[in-house]
XYZ file of C-alpha atoms in Angstrom:
701
model
C 12.254 48.368 -24.204
C 13.950 45.121 -23.374
C 14.765 42.503 -26.017
C 12.229 40.058 -24.737
C 9.218 42.158 -25.444
C 10.627 43.606 -28.932
C 10.620 40.107 -29.896
C 7.359 38.969 -28.532
C 5.636 42.405 -30.299
C 7.473 41.367 -33.431
C 6.916 37.945 -33.445
C 2.851 38.374 -32.663
C 2.475 40.831 -35.340
C 4.047 38.370 -37.872
C 2.128 35.212 -36.991
C -0.890 37.187 -36.974
C -0.265 39.131 -40.187
C 1.044 36.361 -41.955
C 2.603 38.607 -44.364
C 6.123 39.950 -44.921
C 6.952 43.496 -43.533
C 9.786 46.136 -43.769
C 12.495 46.566 -41.822
C 11.322 49.974 -40.926
C 8.021 48.483 -40.251
C 9.481 45.925 -37.627
C 11.603 48.550 -36.041
C 8.314 50.449 -35.508
C 6.236 46.986 -34.272
C 8.963 46.032 -32.072
C 9.462 49.263 -30.369
C 13.143 49.209 -31.187
C 14.280 53.075 -32.867
C 17.868 52.420 -33.261
C 18.293 50.835 -37.238
C 21.436 48.996 -36.141
C 19.887 47.352 -33.095
C 17.012 46.473 -34.731
C 19.254 44.886 -37.567
C 21.107 43.040 -35.266
C 17.894 41.608 -33.537
C 16.340 40.516 -36.569
C 20.128 38.814 -37.699
C 19.898 37.023 -34.184
C 15.663 35.936 -34.711
C 16.924 34.414 -38.413
C 19.863 32.615 -36.929
C 17.340 31.178 -34.347
C 14.712 30.045 -37.160
C 12.132 32.350 -36.126
C 12.160 34.396 -39.274
C 13.340 34.228 -42.645
C 14.167 37.151 -45.298
C 12.676 37.641 -48.292
C 14.603 38.042 -51.882
C 13.498 41.696 -51.006
C 15.200 41.857 -47.761
C 11.637 42.068 -46.119
C 10.951 39.795 -42.630
C 8.480 36.894 -42.651
C 7.553 34.777 -40.019
C 9.375 31.425 -40.234
C 6.030 29.416 -39.841
C 4.226 31.542 -42.903
C 6.983 30.785 -44.863
C 6.413 27.499 -44.246
C 10.141 26.916 -42.456
C 10.074 25.055 -39.187
C 13.227 24.634 -36.354
C 13.079 21.235 -35.861
C 15.424 18.290 -33.859
C 16.182 15.783 -35.625
C 14.980 12.702 -33.541
C 15.692 9.487 -35.349
C 17.932 8.369 -38.573
C 17.479 5.227 -40.749
C 19.538 4.082 -43.420
C 18.135 6.077 -46.261
C 15.807 8.762 -44.247
C 15.348 10.427 -40.987
C 12.480 12.032 -38.853
C 12.499 15.561 -37.815
C 10.062 16.735 -34.906
C 9.066 20.405 -35.153
C 9.418 22.743 -31.753
C 5.782 23.425 -32.396
C 4.839 20.096 -31.933
C 3.304 19.943 -35.098
C 3.406 16.772 -36.870
C 7.019 15.015 -37.590
C 8.642 15.441 -40.604
C 10.346 13.067 -43.306
C 13.452 13.748 -44.535
C 15.006 11.762 -47.062
C 18.962 10.808 -46.373
C 19.993 12.682 -49.495
C 18.171 15.575 -47.810
C 19.911 15.854 -44.560
C 23.026 18.116 -45.783
C 24.854 16.500 -42.810
C 22.499 16.513 -40.107
C 22.887 13.990 -37.307
C 20.469 13.165 -34.528
C 20.385 15.831 -31.808
C 21.265 18.856 -34.070
C 18.685 21.514 -34.243
C 17.683 22.186 -37.688
C 15.844 24.545 -40.133
C 13.862 22.582 -42.325
C 12.019 23.836 -45.368
C 11.195 23.158 -48.951
C 8.038 21.196 -47.282
C 6.087 18.451 -49.516
C 2.610 16.962 -48.086
C 2.595 12.993 -48.779
C 0.005 10.465 -48.050
C 1.874 9.544 -45.045
C 2.577 13.387 -43.566
C 4.719 15.817 -44.773
C 8.485 15.786 -45.997
C 11.077 18.197 -46.047
C 14.978 19.172 -46.582
C 17.394 20.353 -44.261
C 17.984 24.121 -44.985
C 20.683 24.137 -42.298
C 21.902 23.285 -38.635
C 20.966 25.958 -36.153
C 22.878 24.163 -33.259
C 25.008 20.997 -33.498
C 24.388 18.167 -30.858
C 26.951 16.840 -29.331
C 26.800 13.666 -31.272
C 27.497 11.224 -28.006
C 25.627 8.078 -27.839
C 25.369 4.705 -26.387
C 25.406 1.097 -27.741
C 26.386 -2.115 -28.126
C 29.699 -3.274 -30.337
C 29.284 -6.147 -32.342
C 31.646 -8.010 -34.863
C 30.606 -7.421 -38.482
C 30.052 -10.587 -39.780
C 32.554 -12.207 -42.212
C 34.713 -8.586 -42.038
C 37.346 -7.576 -39.806
C 36.319 -4.796 -37.520
C 33.193 -3.872 -35.375
C 30.125 -1.874 -35.856
C 28.065 -0.269 -33.038
C 24.178 -0.871 -32.771
C 22.909 2.492 -31.097
C 20.612 2.373 -28.413
C 18.669 5.217 -29.672
C 18.223 7.684 -32.544
C 20.037 5.415 -35.134
C 18.551 2.574 -36.817
C 21.097 1.010 -38.481
C 24.760 -0.037 -37.575
C 27.466 2.329 -37.550
C 31.349 1.124 -38.442
C 33.394 1.979 -35.307
C 36.865 3.647 -36.549
C 39.669 1.552 -34.786
C 42.084 2.818 -32.658
C 45.421 1.532 -32.220
C 45.797 -0.168 -28.494
C 41.891 -0.219 -28.090
C 40.779 -3.767 -26.825
C 36.948 -4.097 -28.265
C 35.036 -7.103 -27.415
C 31.853 -8.376 -29.214
C 29.009 -7.561 -26.847
C 30.294 -4.829 -24.561
C 28.273 -1.585 -24.064
C 30.003 1.656 -25.098
C 30.009 5.288 -25.296
C 30.806 6.950 -27.999
C 30.730 9.841 -30.530
C 29.695 10.196 -34.254
C 31.356 11.739 -36.931
C 31.081 12.038 -40.667
C 34.151 11.256 -42.607
C 34.090 11.428 -46.452
C 30.126 11.439 -45.858
C 30.398 8.127 -44.125
C 28.899 7.976 -40.385
C 31.868 6.508 -38.057
C 31.894 5.974 -34.532
C 34.650 6.454 -32.170
C 34.679 4.574 -29.092
C 35.296 6.657 -25.790
C 34.585 4.386 -23.247
C 33.795 0.530 -22.594
C 31.654 -0.712 -19.699
C 31.395 -4.031 -19.798
C 28.394 -6.637 -21.193
C 25.551 -5.450 -22.253
C 23.335 -7.917 -21.384
C 23.551 -6.661 -17.571
C 21.440 -3.872 -16.449
C 23.720 -2.567 -14.539
C 26.031 -1.960 -16.696
C 23.875 -0.338 -19.156
C 22.532 1.969 -16.263
C 26.499 3.238 -16.204
C 26.108 4.114 -19.756
C 22.617 5.887 -19.351
C 24.166 7.932 -17.028
C 27.174 8.880 -19.465
C 24.789 9.185 -22.253
C 22.628 11.445 -20.729
C 25.678 13.669 -19.811
C 24.651 13.142 -15.752
C 27.575 13.941 -13.527
C 28.167 11.213 -11.233
C 31.341 12.089 -9.632
C 31.649 14.783 -7.353
C 34.789 17.120 -7.562
C 37.155 17.192 -4.455
C 36.472 20.757 -3.652
C 32.554 20.259 -3.412
C 33.356 16.754 -1.151
C 35.425 18.756 0.861
C 33.312 21.569 1.603
C 30.364 19.170 1.852
C 32.273 17.818 4.554
C 32.593 20.831 6.778
C 28.896 21.495 6.487
C 28.313 18.041 7.325
C 30.320 18.364 10.687
C 28.988 21.852 12.084
C 27.009 21.332 14.944
C 23.978 23.472 15.885
C 24.990 26.745 17.782
C 22.766 29.333 19.621
C 23.263 31.853 17.001
C 21.719 29.728 14.321
C 18.763 28.960 16.786
C 18.264 32.608 17.975
C 15.697 34.121 15.323
C 14.177 30.562 14.955
C 10.600 29.689 16.038
C 11.049 26.914 18.446
C 8.632 23.935 17.322
C 10.543 21.041 18.961
C 7.980 20.320 21.510
C 5.289 19.822 18.798
C 3.903 16.174 17.491
C 5.915 16.712 14.002
C 6.604 13.530 12.045
C 7.896 12.350 8.733
C 6.277 9.534 6.582
C 8.656 8.240 3.720
C 9.544 5.051 2.101
C 11.554 2.492 4.194
C 14.219 2.970 1.985
C 14.519 6.419 2.068
C 17.566 8.025 3.542
C 17.303 11.664 2.735
C 13.950 13.139 4.465
C 13.307 16.210 3.445
C 9.669 17.130 4.781
C 7.865 16.728 7.969
C 4.283 17.572 8.897
C 2.012 18.443 11.969
C -1.854 18.475 11.537
C -4.014 19.987 14.171
C -7.833 20.053 14.399
C -9.237 22.967 15.040
C -13.136 24.473 15.444
C -13.052 26.035 12.160
C -10.716 23.351 10.359
C -7.040 22.572 10.664
C -3.650 23.758 11.340
C -1.241 22.195 9.067
C 2.843 22.659 9.204
C 4.517 21.396 6.734
C 8.491 21.520 7.576
C 11.130 21.372 5.157
C 14.847 20.720 5.554
C 16.181 24.257 5.681
C 18.765 23.207 2.968
C 19.417 26.729 1.825
C 20.705 27.679 5.339
C 23.597 25.091 4.911
C 24.106 25.720 0.914
C 25.044 29.330 0.512
C 24.677 30.686 -3.132
C 27.751 30.779 -4.742
C 29.504 27.860 -2.846
C 31.177 24.795 -4.655
C 28.365 22.893 -3.352
C 25.741 25.281 -4.553
C 27.100 25.182 -8.105
C 27.464 21.799 -8.666
C 24.041 21.413 -7.088
C 22.730 23.613 -9.859
C 24.532 22.006 -12.425
C 23.157 18.342 -11.639
C 19.615 20.311 -11.101
C 18.018 16.969 -9.651
C 18.646 13.814 -8.151
C 18.341 10.819 -10.390
C 16.915 7.431 -9.360
C 17.616 4.135 -10.660
C 16.901 0.499 -9.405
C 19.827 0.047 -7.970
C 21.197 3.275 -7.094
C 20.443 7.034 -6.524
C 22.709 10.088 -8.340
C 21.687 12.556 -5.831
C 22.028 16.446 -6.320
C 24.194 17.301 -2.693
C 26.785 14.979 -1.223
C 25.429 12.324 1.053
C 26.958 13.633 3.884
C 24.261 16.772 3.606
C 21.296 14.981 1.631
C 21.613 11.874 4.111
C 23.090 13.638 7.414
C 22.732 17.385 8.297
C 19.794 18.261 6.404
C 17.635 14.880 6.920
C 14.943 15.516 9.408
C 15.813 12.247 11.249
C 13.669 11.653 14.207
C 15.111 12.287 17.769
C 17.310 14.877 16.297
C 17.315 18.732 16.439
C 16.977 20.103 12.886
C 16.791 23.359 11.148
C 13.720 23.860 8.920
C 11.751 26.151 6.723
C 8.276 25.815 7.583
C 4.608 26.623 5.998
C 2.428 27.086 8.666
C -1.241 27.179 7.212
C -5.030 27.410 8.037
C -7.486 25.399 6.291
C -11.083 25.599 6.196
C -13.794 22.886 6.839
C -14.128 22.996 2.590
C -10.320 22.798 2.203
C -9.550 26.178 1.537
C -6.387 27.474 2.428
C -7.501 30.772 4.662
C -4.081 31.894 6.058
C -0.571 30.810 5.568
C 2.903 32.206 6.703
C 6.368 31.110 6.351
C 9.242 31.063 9.015
C 12.502 29.518 9.773
C 12.254 26.969 12.367
C 13.948 24.436 15.019
C 12.104 20.877 14.996
C 12.263 17.418 16.485
C 10.711 15.099 14.349
C 8.773 12.050 16.918
C 8.531 9.548 14.539
C 10.372 8.115 11.536
C 7.149 7.132 9.811
C 6.900 4.462 7.055
C 4.299 4.511 3.989
C 3.524 0.654 4.412
C 3.242 1.278 8.187
C 0.564 4.243 8.214
C -1.026 2.473 5.805
C -1.604 -0.350 8.591
C -2.780 1.753 10.960
C -5.351 3.674 8.896
C -6.515 -0.096 7.470
C -7.004 -1.085 11.190
C -4.273 -3.919 10.895
C -1.722 -2.319 12.510
C 0.107 -4.412 15.668
C 0.882 -3.489 19.321
C 4.234 -2.691 18.601
C 3.543 -0.289 15.561
C 0.632 1.805 17.530
C 3.164 1.839 20.400
C 5.958 3.651 17.757
C 3.457 5.716 16.382
C 1.651 6.744 19.779
C 2.986 10.263 20.027
C 1.888 11.592 16.837
C -1.536 9.590 16.606
C -3.923 12.409 16.792
C -1.394 14.284 14.196
C -1.944 11.012 11.897
C -6.182 11.023 12.265
C -6.300 14.712 11.819
C -4.316 14.549 8.670
C -6.062 11.622 7.208
C -9.154 13.870 7.659
C -7.831 16.686 5.939
C -6.386 15.152 3.096
C -9.817 13.653 2.415
C -11.171 17.080 2.442
C -7.969 18.490 0.381
C -8.840 15.465 -2.236
C -12.484 16.139 -2.577
C -11.795 19.854 -2.865
C -9.316 19.328 -6.115
C -11.834 17.013 -7.679
C -14.528 19.431 -7.640
C -12.103 21.975 -9.104
C -10.919 19.235 -11.565
C -7.536 17.914 -10.851
C -6.817 15.262 -13.012
C -5.910 11.865 -11.552
C -4.014 9.681 -14.011
C -3.311 5.783 -13.776
C 0.087 5.587 -13.316
C 1.765 2.261 -12.903
C 5.520 3.103 -11.841
C 7.533 0.116 -11.960
C 9.567 -1.084 -8.717
C 12.448 -3.665 -9.729
C 13.423 -6.407 -7.186
C 17.442 -7.304 -7.685
C 19.416 -9.744 -5.923
C 22.550 -9.447 -4.425
C 24.775 -9.542 -7.872
C 22.284 -6.682 -8.979
C 20.260 -8.496 -11.297
C 16.819 -7.829 -11.586
C 14.649 -11.039 -10.276
C 11.135 -9.668 -10.381
C 9.117 -6.645 -10.940
C 6.164 -5.045 -9.994
C 3.676 -2.034 -10.791
C 3.883 0.183 -7.633
C 0.642 1.311 -5.958
C 0.166 4.223 -4.161
C -1.476 3.746 -0.622
C -3.566 6.191 1.654
C -0.266 7.389 3.127
C 1.310 8.400 0.151
C -1.965 9.988 -1.452
C -2.311 12.267 2.148
C 1.561 13.424 1.953
C 1.078 14.307 -1.547
C -2.017 16.628 -0.546
C 0.159 18.287 2.647
C 2.623 19.130 -0.266
C 0.565 20.410 -2.872
C -1.103 22.983 -0.040
C 2.569 23.826 1.020
C 3.613 24.426 -2.539
C 0.181 26.339 -3.497
C 0.867 28.701 -0.288
C 4.641 29.455 -1.317
C 3.467 30.647 -4.802
C 0.900 32.681 -3.386
C 3.074 34.709 -1.047
C 5.436 34.865 -4.261
C 2.950 36.729 -6.041
C 1.460 38.736 -3.216
C 4.878 39.916 -2.748
C 5.646 40.314 -6.033
C 9.026 38.004 -5.596
C 11.516 37.379 -8.252
C 10.532 33.475 -8.425
C 10.603 30.098 -9.874
C 6.974 28.576 -10.783
C 6.083 25.091 -11.580
C 3.816 25.612 -14.529
C 1.531 23.421 -16.784
C -0.026 25.139 -19.661
C -3.098 24.125 -21.382
C -2.654 21.484 -24.254
C -2.260 22.469 -27.935
C -5.003 22.556 -30.248
C -3.319 19.946 -32.412
C -3.126 16.949 -29.512
C -6.583 17.932 -28.426
C -7.821 16.985 -31.798
C -5.801 13.593 -31.849
C -7.380 12.848 -28.483
C -10.440 13.732 -29.068
C -10.321 11.400 -32.082
C -8.890 8.601 -30.150
C -11.950 9.009 -27.310
C -14.413 8.781 -30.154
C -12.885 5.987 -31.798
C -13.131 3.969 -28.161
C -16.796 5.191 -28.351
C -16.665 7.571 -25.491
C -17.705 11.157 -25.251
C -15.065 13.902 -26.199
C -17.184 16.467 -27.623
C -15.828 18.907 -25.133
C -12.335 18.332 -26.020
C -12.077 21.603 -27.984
C -9.458 24.385 -27.354
C -10.053 26.310 -24.459
C -11.113 23.006 -22.835
C -10.924 23.102 -18.506
C -9.429 20.619 -16.284
C -12.650 19.671 -15.325
C -13.637 18.726 -18.599
C -10.859 16.417 -19.098
C -10.983 15.153 -15.628
C -15.064 13.974 -16.708
C -13.328 12.026 -19.440
C -11.015 10.171 -17.241
C -13.712 9.473 -14.551
C -15.814 8.056 -17.464
C -13.010 5.659 -18.834
C -12.495 4.623 -15.426
C -16.015 2.624 -15.893
C -14.370 0.915 -19.080
C -11.606 -1.236 -20.342
C -9.711 2.025 -21.651
C -9.021 3.614 -18.505
C -5.308 2.797 -18.624
C -4.969 4.059 -22.342
C -7.011 7.149 -22.272
C -5.226 8.191 -19.116
C -1.800 7.451 -20.957
C -2.912 9.208 -24.378
C -4.290 12.500 -22.122
C -0.729 12.419 -20.442
C 0.507 12.687 -23.807
C -1.652 15.030 -24.919
C -0.668 17.676 -22.016
C 1.738 20.352 -22.283
C 5.118 19.045 -20.323
C 5.428 20.634 -16.989
C 8.239 22.881 -16.334
C 9.776 25.761 -14.470
C 9.282 29.650 -15.438
C 9.487 32.647 -14.037
C 5.893 33.543 -14.728
C 2.981 32.340 -12.928
C 1.231 30.663 -15.500
C -0.628 28.182 -13.143
C -0.439 24.259 -13.313
C -3.340 23.149 -15.343
C -3.150 19.408 -14.351
C -3.612 20.477 -10.851
C -6.375 23.034 -11.458
C -4.173 25.634 -9.640
C -3.378 28.909 -10.419
C -0.805 29.359 -8.097
C 2.101 26.651 -7.862
C 5.602 25.971 -7.261
C 8.064 23.236 -5.869
C 9.130 23.907 -2.613
C 9.003 20.861 -0.492
C 12.035 19.133 -1.875
C 15.026 21.363 -1.920
C 17.441 18.296 -0.841
C 16.613 16.722 -4.236
C 15.235 19.304 -6.641
C 17.369 22.670 -7.168
C 14.395 24.630 -8.096
C 13.166 24.361 -4.358
C 16.726 25.216 -2.874
C 16.258 28.169 -5.440
C 12.881 29.297 -3.946
C 14.007 28.818 -0.451
C 16.978 31.091 -1.072
C 14.423 33.615 -2.435
C 11.827 33.179 0.594
C 14.453 33.272 3.285
C 15.101 37.082 1.733
C 11.758 38.006 2.226
C 11.728 36.385 5.638
C 14.893 38.178 6.608
C 13.437 41.642 5.968
C 14.891 42.411 2.254
C 13.127 45.125 0.726
C 11.030 44.240 -2.471
C 13.878 46.323 -4.374
C 16.574 44.255 -2.952
C 14.740 40.857 -3.523
C 14.619 41.945 -7.335
C 18.210 43.352 -7.950
C 19.567 40.023 -5.896
C 17.393 37.353 -7.587
C 15.751 38.158 -10.927
C 18.746 37.268 -12.878
C 19.144 34.142 -10.605
C 15.647 33.120 -10.804
C 15.516 32.964 -14.759
C 18.610 31.015 -14.910
C 17.064 28.471 -12.558
C 14.266 27.715 -14.196
C 15.783 27.212 -17.636
C 18.483 25.153 -16.100
C 15.860 23.028 -13.972
C 13.450 22.560 -16.632
C 16.837 21.045 -18.678
C 18.057 18.811 -15.824
C 14.353 17.670 -15.220
C 14.350 16.634 -18.855
C 17.873 14.907 -19.009
C 17.025 12.840 -15.519
C 13.478 11.835 -16.605
C 14.990 10.551 -19.893
C 17.777 8.596 -18.155
C 15.060 6.865 -15.400
C 13.047 6.021 -18.723
C 16.029 4.183 -20.322
C 17.265 2.622 -17.120
C 13.992 1.142 -16.559
C 13.238 -0.435 -20.221
C 16.832 -2.016 -19.344
C 15.776 -3.710 -16.190
C 12.359 -4.432 -17.500
C 14.414 -6.270 -20.312
C 16.839 -8.179 -18.145
C 13.867 -9.484 -15.962
C 11.870 -10.865 -19.083
C 14.849 -12.047 -20.549
C 15.035 -14.887 -17.885
C 11.548 -15.801 -18.815
C 11.815 -16.201 -22.561
C 9.293 -18.688 -24.187
C 7.215 -18.206 -21.041
C 3.352 -16.721 -21.384
C 1.844 -13.852 -19.692
C -1.389 -12.046 -19.972
C -1.074 -8.595 -20.689
C -3.579 -5.559 -22.140
C -3.049 -3.819 -25.484
C -1.596 -0.447 -24.607
C -0.789 1.316 -28.266
C -1.418 0.302 -31.757
C 0.811 1.275 -35.127
C 0.876 0.250 -38.395
C 3.923 -1.545 -37.389
C 2.615 -3.814 -34.593
C 1.000 -3.737 -31.106
C 2.308 -2.854 -27.585
C 1.132 -5.026 -24.766
C 1.744 -4.038 -20.808
C 1.870 -7.105 -18.738
C 0.305 -7.110 -15.387
C 3.859 -6.477 -13.985
C 4.135 -2.997 -16.129
C 6.754 -4.115 -18.348
C 5.897 -3.555 -22.124
C 6.506 -5.382 -25.334
C 5.919 -5.535 -28.932
C 4.121 -7.578 -31.006
C 5.139 -6.878 -34.906
C 2.408 -6.976 -37.197
C 3.941 -9.969 -39.498
C 3.862 -11.890 -36.126
C 0.194 -11.634 -36.116
C -1.893 -14.516 -37.453
C -2.745 -14.396 -41.193
C -5.720 -12.062 -42.150
C -5.102 -9.290 -39.726
C -4.627 -5.741 -40.768
C -4.187 -2.493 -39.526
C -7.434 -0.371 -39.885
C -5.501 2.740 -39.939
C -6.858 3.975 -36.655
C -6.890 1.979 -33.486
C -6.734 -1.836 -34.463
C -5.870 -4.727 -36.452
C -8.925 -6.916 -37.743
C -9.096 -9.955 -39.370
C -12.504 -9.596 -41.915
C -13.130 -13.152 -42.281
C -14.069 -13.493 -38.442
C -14.501 -9.593 -37.515
C -12.134 -10.117 -34.895
C -10.049 -7.254 -33.929
C -7.263 -6.336 -31.631
C -7.243 -2.875 -30.286
C -6.496 -0.822 -27.125
C -7.628 -2.207 -23.448
C -8.184 -5.923 -25.202
C -6.686 -8.595 -22.467
C -3.941 -10.568 -24.772
C -1.808 -13.673 -23.597
C 1.618 -13.419 -24.996
C 4.826 -15.060 -25.142
C 8.334 -13.599 -24.626
C 10.556 -14.644 -27.608
C 13.308 -11.787 -27.140
C 14.382 -9.106 -24.485
C 17.481 -7.162 -25.570
C 19.028 -5.587 -22.419
C 20.968 -3.073 -24.192
C 18.522 -1.274 -26.199
C 15.534 -2.013 -23.576
C 13.174 -3.795 -26.102
C 11.272 -6.559 -25.749
C 9.344 -8.906 -28.616
C 6.010 -10.862 -27.770
C 4.149 -13.422 -30.089
C 0.288 -13.583 -29.417
C -0.847 -17.153 -28.048
C -4.189 -16.402 -29.399
C -5.991 -13.633 -31.247
C -9.764 -14.593 -30.341
């Protein structure tokens, strides 16, 4: 029996039984007959914080023992908070009970106590020490010699900087530091200084380092990429490919996009539609184990900031040889699908192709065509693919209707878009809206991703699936309470709730002022989407089969499954595919999930800095916004431009008190401030370094 199965058997029994078991019983339950092998496994599980040994030497589930594996999330001067891996409530830890744990450490927390404001505990031991590197703003210590670091996140107090000989520190500079404990005191060693922390561009530099995102390609990678980019297509590369160069294939992307990795072709038939989704054949150029491949695996994904892209692949590949530029012969990996009148995927095949995109489409231009406002110049440009555009529009409508009937959740997202001047300063921002063309392409890509996952299951391939599991009971409880407090019907929000039930709540909320916050809270309720070798389905899309196939230029999991599907298309046997790709798929899924989380965190932090830079130019000015969140410490307000700021509780007029749930209420007048309410605010502070913005209300009536 393999180790993973043995662990699953043992942990399931311990969690369900809730009682200690002897090592002999544990060996029997896990299926490991060798006493020494089981002893080693039990020791490993103890080190991971999954089990504990009783005084009698028996085994007990850590959860049943009241011990939790946590990540230390934040540290104030006298206390800290740890977040359990199981998603349960954050745990308060007094500074005296931290036992040298720092933010980012994976810790084992026990000696739990229940308090009015939540659970508290003690760090039993550090399971895995974090890197303890962070970014912050250098500040001169008032009336003292020396400097301190105001951390961007994690630490809510200033940390004294250990002076280094010859190091020239300036008040207000952004820095990258490593933290350590010296005689029980926390101190910072400055590793790198970027420049003025008041610049979002400077802060973006530090954010990349702070999240550990590589920004410079090694020389070996650049040399190899240059060789790939300079290659011309030859007859050997074309002879075994399906030639689609005469087909009306086209791309649609944003006007600024340079890495065009997907193209489509759509044709109406008597029984439905023929849809072709043609993806850049990255795995043909980027060979497994090459320098470029290993670097792409390390990066995992491209990272997008307002002023730059940190690409997964060198630009000579991403913007050059692999980009499906119009009027050029390009190698592609095509998903050729047949879709019925009701939007059902009736047939599909994957084949290596050569294509020639007829038009480099732009979302805004296609939206004009669909709206009937396109001028003669645009109509002439898109004339070669006009039939395909019409068929694609019709097909997308059918696919959207089918998805809605299945229970696909359509969340309200307000992605910020930043306008920078020539100096890289954010001078404007607005909420990006998704038009009909964007939604159409999304439906085409979902269809191809679904087909690839179906093929993987049908062929029993080692694979990298995109999975999204159902919400945890604890989070559903919180969402149900919120929905009820807002006066909406949340009775079906119980364990086992279907995507269709949640989608119905979103639909009802759209008719109220709470639409945006319900969408936001429901997103927070959802499990995080990730990559896995098991086909666990995608809850949010209400699909049993799903993966990421359509963006191999910017996502490594897509490149991974291209490689596996290429093996299948070349005639490799099931045994050969398992031997070659089983371990690779497992490693790719884990690494890609980690890199995605890293990239999303960096992108979110950078957005906060650019938002603060924009609003910093409007100190004292008034804006309209909506209450987006309420806590006992104050109110979050989202402006029409999608920037968010905070109103401290003590900045509210006298008489307002937090009701312990969702509102600040003034008893004398009955006035309340709650989620969704319109509020006019004034900007009083915008700190670019931390991305924090403070408002005060103009009127609370």
